[in-house]
């Protein structure tokens, strides 16, 4: 019996085939449930009912053939190993989908859309206003949002995609981040204008060894200040610790001690209106680089890149 002729056989496809039942909305609600820890909290965040969130997660489990989360009434939602793997991929897919949508609206390469910037708390008052104002002039289609916090807080948000870039002191950043320099900041002593050393051009911190220190205890500033003093042979007499730079300045203005700050300010009064002086330290200490950083593994969007380039341009002047 003669074999029947057949047409050419197509090679097996190597393309990834997406199930049509898997939707971006399901992934979005799954990510919300994972990040908020319960269907109820995710529903409030997404403006839907808890049943809608639960249904989206169940549909994903059906499509993928895997259990993604364990539901416990008293303890909320716990991701399984499969759920943890999906979470990273879902975040990336949602980000790419958002980028695709926004890129359609970019005409002639003009950046548009949101950019989330994290800024170390004490840097924000002297960094954010100029950057925001110049960005509005240069790239009006970019919507800037700013989150303040400690370096650890900002890096954690960067890692989960809540921030595009962060502006912080390089010394405290993980080495796996991509960084670009902005400027260098040197520590300065803050004194009441009535302090015995206020009329000097610079201050040797050893002359303050017996005086109380009002410590800005905000990582990494607190540790950097204590290390600076110890390197100069000073055992700091810490009178008060605070994470609020303005409280440091107000207590100094009252004559209750001296402070050390790494950022410069044009305002030489405390919040209470008391006169202050900020003086260089002698011998001159090491400058701390201030940088803009983002995850090394991620390519910046065009609008985030525009923010980085503008930050390097406008913040290069001494601060």
Coordinates of C-alpha atoms in Angstrom, one line a residue:
X1 CA 0.0 0.0 0.0
X2 CA 1.5 3.3 -1.1
X3 CA 1.9 5.9 1.7
X4 CA -0.3 8.9 1.3
X5 CA 1.4 12.2 0.6
X6 CA 1.1 14.8 3.2
X7 CA 1.9 18.5 3.2
X8 CA 5.0 19.9 4.9
X9 CA 5.1 19.5 8.6
X10 CA 5.4 22.7 10.6
X11 CA 8.1 22.6 13.3
X12 CA 6.8 22.9 16.8
X13 CA 6.3 26.5 17.9
X14 CA 8.7 27.8 20.6
X15 CA 6.5 30.9 21.2
X16 CA 4.9 31.3 24.6
X17 CA 1.2 30.9 24.3
X18 CA -0.8 33.0 26.7
X19 CA -4.2 31.6 27.9
X20 CA -6.9 34.0 26.8
X21 CA -8.5 33.6 30.2
X22 CA -5.5 35.3 31.9
X23 CA -6.1 39.0 32.1
X24 CA -4.2 42.0 33.3
X25 CA -7.1 42.8 35.6
X26 CA -6.7 39.4 37.3
X27 CA -3.0 40.0 37.7
X28 CA -3.6 43.5 39.1
X29 CA -6.0 42.3 41.7
X30 CA -3.7 39.4 42.6
X31 CA -0.8 41.8 43.2
X32 CA -3.0 44.1 45.3
X33 CA -4.1 41.1 47.4
X34 CA -0.5 40.0 47.9
X35 CA 0.7 43.5 48.8
X36 CA -2.2 44.3 51.2
X37 CA -2.4 40.8 52.8
X38 CA -6.1 40.2 52.4
X39 CA -8.9 40.3 49.9
X40 CA -10.7 43.0 52.0
X41 CA -7.7 45.4 52.0
X42 CA -7.0 44.8 48.3
X43 CA -10.7 45.5 47.5
X44 CA -10.6 48.8 49.3
X45 CA -7.4 49.7 47.4
X46 CA -8.8 48.7 44.0
X47 CA -12.3 50.0 44.6
X48 CA -14.0 46.6 44.1
X49 CA -15.7 44.1 46.3
X50 CA -13.7 41.4 48.2
X51 CA -15.5 38.8 46.2
X52 CA -14.1 40.3 43.0
X53 CA -10.6 40.0 44.3
X54 CA -11.2 36.5 45.5
X55 CA -12.7 35.5 42.2
X56 CA -9.7 37.0 40.3
X57 CA -7.2 35.0 42.3
X58 CA -9.3 31.8 42.0
X59 CA -9.5 32.3 38.2
X60 CA -5.7 32.7 38.0
X61 CA -5.3 29.5 40.0
X62 CA -7.6 27.7 37.6
X63 CA -5.8 29.1 34.5
X64 CA -2.3 28.4 35.9
X65 CA -3.1 25.1 37.5
X66 CA -1.4 26.1 40.8
X67 CA -2.4 27.2 44.3
X68 CA -1.2 30.8 44.6
X69 CA -2.3 31.7 48.1
X70 CA -3.4 30.1 51.4
X71 CA -6.5 31.9 52.8
X72 CA -6.7 32.0 56.6
X73 CA -9.5 33.9 58.1
X74 CA -7.6 35.2 61.1
X75 CA -4.2 35.7 59.5
X76 CA -5.1 36.9 56.1
X77 CA -3.4 35.8 52.9
X78 CA -0.1 33.9 52.6
X79 CA 1.5 33.3 49.2
X80 CA 2.6 29.9 48.2
X81 CA 6.0 29.5 46.4
X82 CA 4.1 29.6 43.2
X83 CA 2.4 32.8 44.3
X84 CA 5.7 34.4 45.2
X85 CA 7.1 33.5 41.7
X86 CA 3.9 34.9 40.0
X87 CA 4.1 38.1 42.0
X88 CA 7.4 39.2 40.6
X89 CA 6.4 38.3 37.1
X90 CA 3.0 40.0 37.4
X91 CA 4.5 43.2 38.6
X92 CA 6.9 43.2 35.7
X93 CA 4.1 42.4 33.2
X94 CA 1.9 45.1 34.6
X95 CA 4.7 47.6 34.5
X96 CA 5.4 46.7 30.8
X97 CA 1.8 47.0 29.9
X98 CA 1.6 50.4 31.5
X99 CA 4.7 51.5 29.6
X100 CA 3.3 50.3 26.3
X101 CA 0.1 52.3 26.9
X102 CA 2.0 55.4 27.8
X103 CA 4.5 55.0 24.9
X104 CA 1.6 55.3 22.5
X105 CA 0.9 58.7 23.9
X106 CA 4.5 59.9 23.6
X107 CA 4.6 62.1 20.5
X108 CA 8.0 62.8 19.0
X109 CA 9.8 61.2 21.9
X110 CA 8.4 63.7 24.4
X111 CA 8.2 61.9 27.8
X112 CA 4.8 61.7 29.5
X113 CA 3.3 59.9 32.5
X114 CA 4.1 59.3 36.1
X115 CA 7.5 59.1 37.8
X116 CA 7.8 58.1 41.4
X117 CA 10.9 59.5 43.1
X118 CA 12.0 58.7 46.6
X119 CA 14.1 61.2 48.5
X120 CA 16.0 60.9 51.7
X121 CA 14.1 63.0 54.2
X122 CA 16.7 65.7 55.1
X123 CA 17.7 66.2 51.5
X124 CA 14.1 66.8 50.3
X125 CA 13.7 70.4 51.3
X126 CA 16.7 71.5 49.3
X127 CA 16.5 69.0 46.4
X128 CA 12.8 68.5 45.6
X129 CA 11.5 72.1 45.0
X130 CA 14.0 73.0 42.3
X131 CA 13.7 69.6 40.6
X132 CA 9.9 69.8 40.6
X133 CA 9.8 73.4 39.3
X134 CA 12.3 72.7 36.6
X135 CA 10.6 69.5 35.5
X136 CA 7.3 71.3 35.1
X137 CA 9.0 73.7 32.7
X138 CA 11.1 71.2 30.8
X139 CA 8.8 68.2 30.7
X140 CA 5.2 69.3 31.5
X141 CA 3.8 65.9 30.5
X142 CA 5.7 64.1 33.3
X143 CA 3.7 63.7 36.5
X144 CA 6.2 63.7 39.5
X145 CA 5.4 62.2 42.8
X146 CA 7.8 62.3 45.8
X147 CA 8.1 60.0 48.8
X148 CA 10.3 60.9 51.7
X149 CA 11.9 58.5 54.1
X150 CA 15.1 56.8 55.4
X151 CA 17.4 55.1 52.9
X152 CA 16.2 51.6 54.0
X153 CA 12.5 52.6 53.5
X154 CA 13.2 54.0 50.1
X155 CA 15.3 51.1 48.9
X156 CA 12.5 48.7 50.1
X157 CA 10.0 50.6 48.0
X158 CA 12.3 50.7 45.1
X159 CA 12.7 46.9 45.2
X160 CA 9.0 46.2 44.9
X161 CA 8.5 48.8 42.1
X162 CA 6.7 51.5 44.1
X163 CA 9.5 53.9 43.2
X164 CA 11.3 54.5 39.9
X165 CA 14.4 56.2 41.4
X166 CA 15.7 57.4 44.7
X167 CA 17.9 60.3 45.7
X168 CA 20.0 59.6 48.8
X169 CA 23.5 59.4 50.2
X170 CA 25.5 56.8 48.3
X171 CA 27.2 55.5 51.5
X172 CA 24.0 53.7 52.7
X173 CA 22.8 52.3 49.3
X174 CA 23.1 48.6 48.3
X175 CA 25.9 48.0 45.9
X176 CA 23.6 46.3 43.3
X177 CA 21.9 49.6 42.5
X178 CA 22.8 51.7 39.4
X179 CA 23.9 55.1 40.6
X180 CA 24.6 58.5 39.0
X181 CA 26.3 61.3 41.1
X182 CA 24.5 64.5 41.8
X183 CA 26.7 66.4 44.2
X184 CA 28.8 66.0 47.4
X185 CA 27.8 67.2 50.8
X186 CA 30.1 68.0 53.7
X187 CA 29.0 67.9 57.3
X188 CA 28.7 71.3 59.1
X189 CA 28.2 72.3 62.7
X190 CA 25.0 74.0 63.7
X191 CA 25.2 76.5 66.5
X192 CA 23.1 79.2 68.1
X193 CA 24.1 82.6 66.9
X194 CA 24.9 83.4 70.6
X195 CA 27.3 80.4 71.0
X196 CA 30.9 81.2 72.1
X197 CA 32.2 79.8 68.8
X198 CA 29.6 81.4 66.5
X199 CA 31.9 84.1 65.2
X200 CA 34.5 81.6 63.9
X201 CA 35.0 80.8 60.2
X202 CA 35.2 77.1 61.0
X203 CA 34.9 74.9 64.0
X204 CA 37.1 72.0 65.3
X205 CA 34.6 69.6 66.8
X206 CA 37.1 68.8 69.6
X207 CA 36.2 72.3 70.9
X208 CA 32.7 71.0 71.4
X209 CA 33.7 67.8 73.2
X210 CA 32.2 68.8 76.5
X211 CA 29.0 70.2 75.1
X212 CA 25.6 68.4 74.6
X213 CA 24.9 67.1 71.1
X214 CA 21.5 67.2 69.6
X215 CA 21.7 64.2 67.3
X216 CA 19.7 63.8 64.1
X217 CA 19.2 60.1 64.6
X218 CA 17.9 59.3 61.1
X219 CA 19.9 56.5 59.2
X220 CA 22.5 57.0 57.9
X221 CA 23.0 60.6 59.3
X222 CA 23.1 59.6 62.9
X223 CA 25.8 56.9 62.4
X224 CA 27.8 59.2 60.1
X225 CA 27.7 62.0 62.7
X226 CA 28.8 59.7 65.6
X227 CA 31.6 58.2 63.4
X228 CA 32.8 61.7 62.4
X229 CA 33.1 62.8 66.0
X230 CA 34.8 59.6 67.2
X231 CA 37.4 59.8 64.4
X232 CA 38.2 63.2 65.8
X233 CA 38.7 61.8 69.3
X234 CA 35.3 63.2 70.6
X235 CA 33.1 61.1 72.8
X236 CA 29.7 62.6 72.0
X237 CA 27.5 63.8 74.9
X238 CA 24.2 63.0 73.3
X239 CA 21.5 65.1 75.0
X240 CA 18.6 64.4 72.6
X241 CA 17.9 62.2 69.6
X242 CA 15.3 63.0 67.0
X243 CA 14.5 62.1 63.4
X244 CA 13.3 65.7 62.7
X245 CA 16.0 68.1 61.4
X246 CA 13.9 71.1 62.3
X247 CA 13.7 70.0 65.9
X248 CA 17.5 69.7 65.9
X249 CA 17.8 73.3 64.7
X250 CA 15.1 74.5 67.2
X251 CA 16.8 72.9 70.2
X252 CA 20.2 74.3 69.0
X253 CA 18.6 77.7 68.6
X254 CA 17.5 77.5 72.3
X255 CA 21.2 77.0 73.3
X256 CA 20.5 73.4 74.4
X257 CA 23.4 72.0 72.4
X258 CA 25.1 71.8 69.0
X259 CA 24.1 69.9 65.9
X260 CA 25.7 68.4 62.8
X261 CA 23.9 68.5 59.5
X262 CA 25.1 67.3 56.0
X263 CA 22.7 69.4 53.9
X264 CA 23.2 73.1 53.5
X265 CA 20.3 75.6 53.9
X266 CA 19.8 79.2 53.0
X267 CA 17.7 79.7 56.2
X268 CA 19.8 80.7 59.2
X269 CA 17.0 80.7 61.7
X270 CA 15.2 77.9 63.6
X271 CA 11.4 77.2 63.2
X272 CA 11.0 79.5 66.2
X273 CA 12.8 82.4 64.5
X274 CA 16.0 82.1 66.6
X275 CA 19.2 82.9 64.7
X276 CA 21.6 80.0 63.9
X277 CA 25.0 79.7 62.2
X278 CA 26.2 76.7 60.2
X279 CA 30.0 76.5 60.1
X280 CA 32.4 74.3 58.2
X281 CA 34.3 71.7 60.2
X282 CA 38.1 71.9 60.4
X283 CA 40.1 69.9 59.5
X284 CA 37.7 69.4 56.5
X285 CA 36.0 66.0 56.7
X286 CA 35.2 63.7 53.8
X287 CA 32.4 64.7 51.5
X288 CA 29.5 62.3 51.2
X289 CA 28.2 61.8 47.6
X290 CA 24.5 62.3 47.0
X291 CA 23.3 60.2 44.1
X292 CA 20.2 59.2 42.1
X293 CA 19.8 55.4 42.0
X294 CA 17.6 52.6 40.6
X295 CA 17.7 48.8 40.3
X296 CA 20.5 47.7 38.1
X297 CA 18.4 45.0 36.4
X298 CA 15.7 47.5 35.2
X299 CA 16.0 49.8 32.2
X300 CA 14.6 53.3 33.1
X301 CA 11.5 54.5 31.3
X302 CA 12.1 57.5 29.0
X303 CA 10.3 59.8 31.5
X304 CA 12.3 58.4 34.5
X305 CA 15.5 58.9 32.4
X306 CA 14.4 62.5 31.8
X307 CA 14.1 63.1 35.5
X308 CA 17.5 61.6 36.2
X309 CA 19.1 63.8 33.5
X310 CA 17.4 66.9 34.8
X311 CA 18.4 66.1 38.4
X312 CA 22.0 65.8 37.4
X313 CA 21.8 69.1 35.6
X314 CA 20.0 71.3 38.2
X315 CA 21.4 69.7 41.4
X316 CA 25.1 69.9 40.3
X317 CA 25.5 73.3 42.0
X318 CA 26.7 73.2 45.6
X319 CA 24.1 72.4 48.3

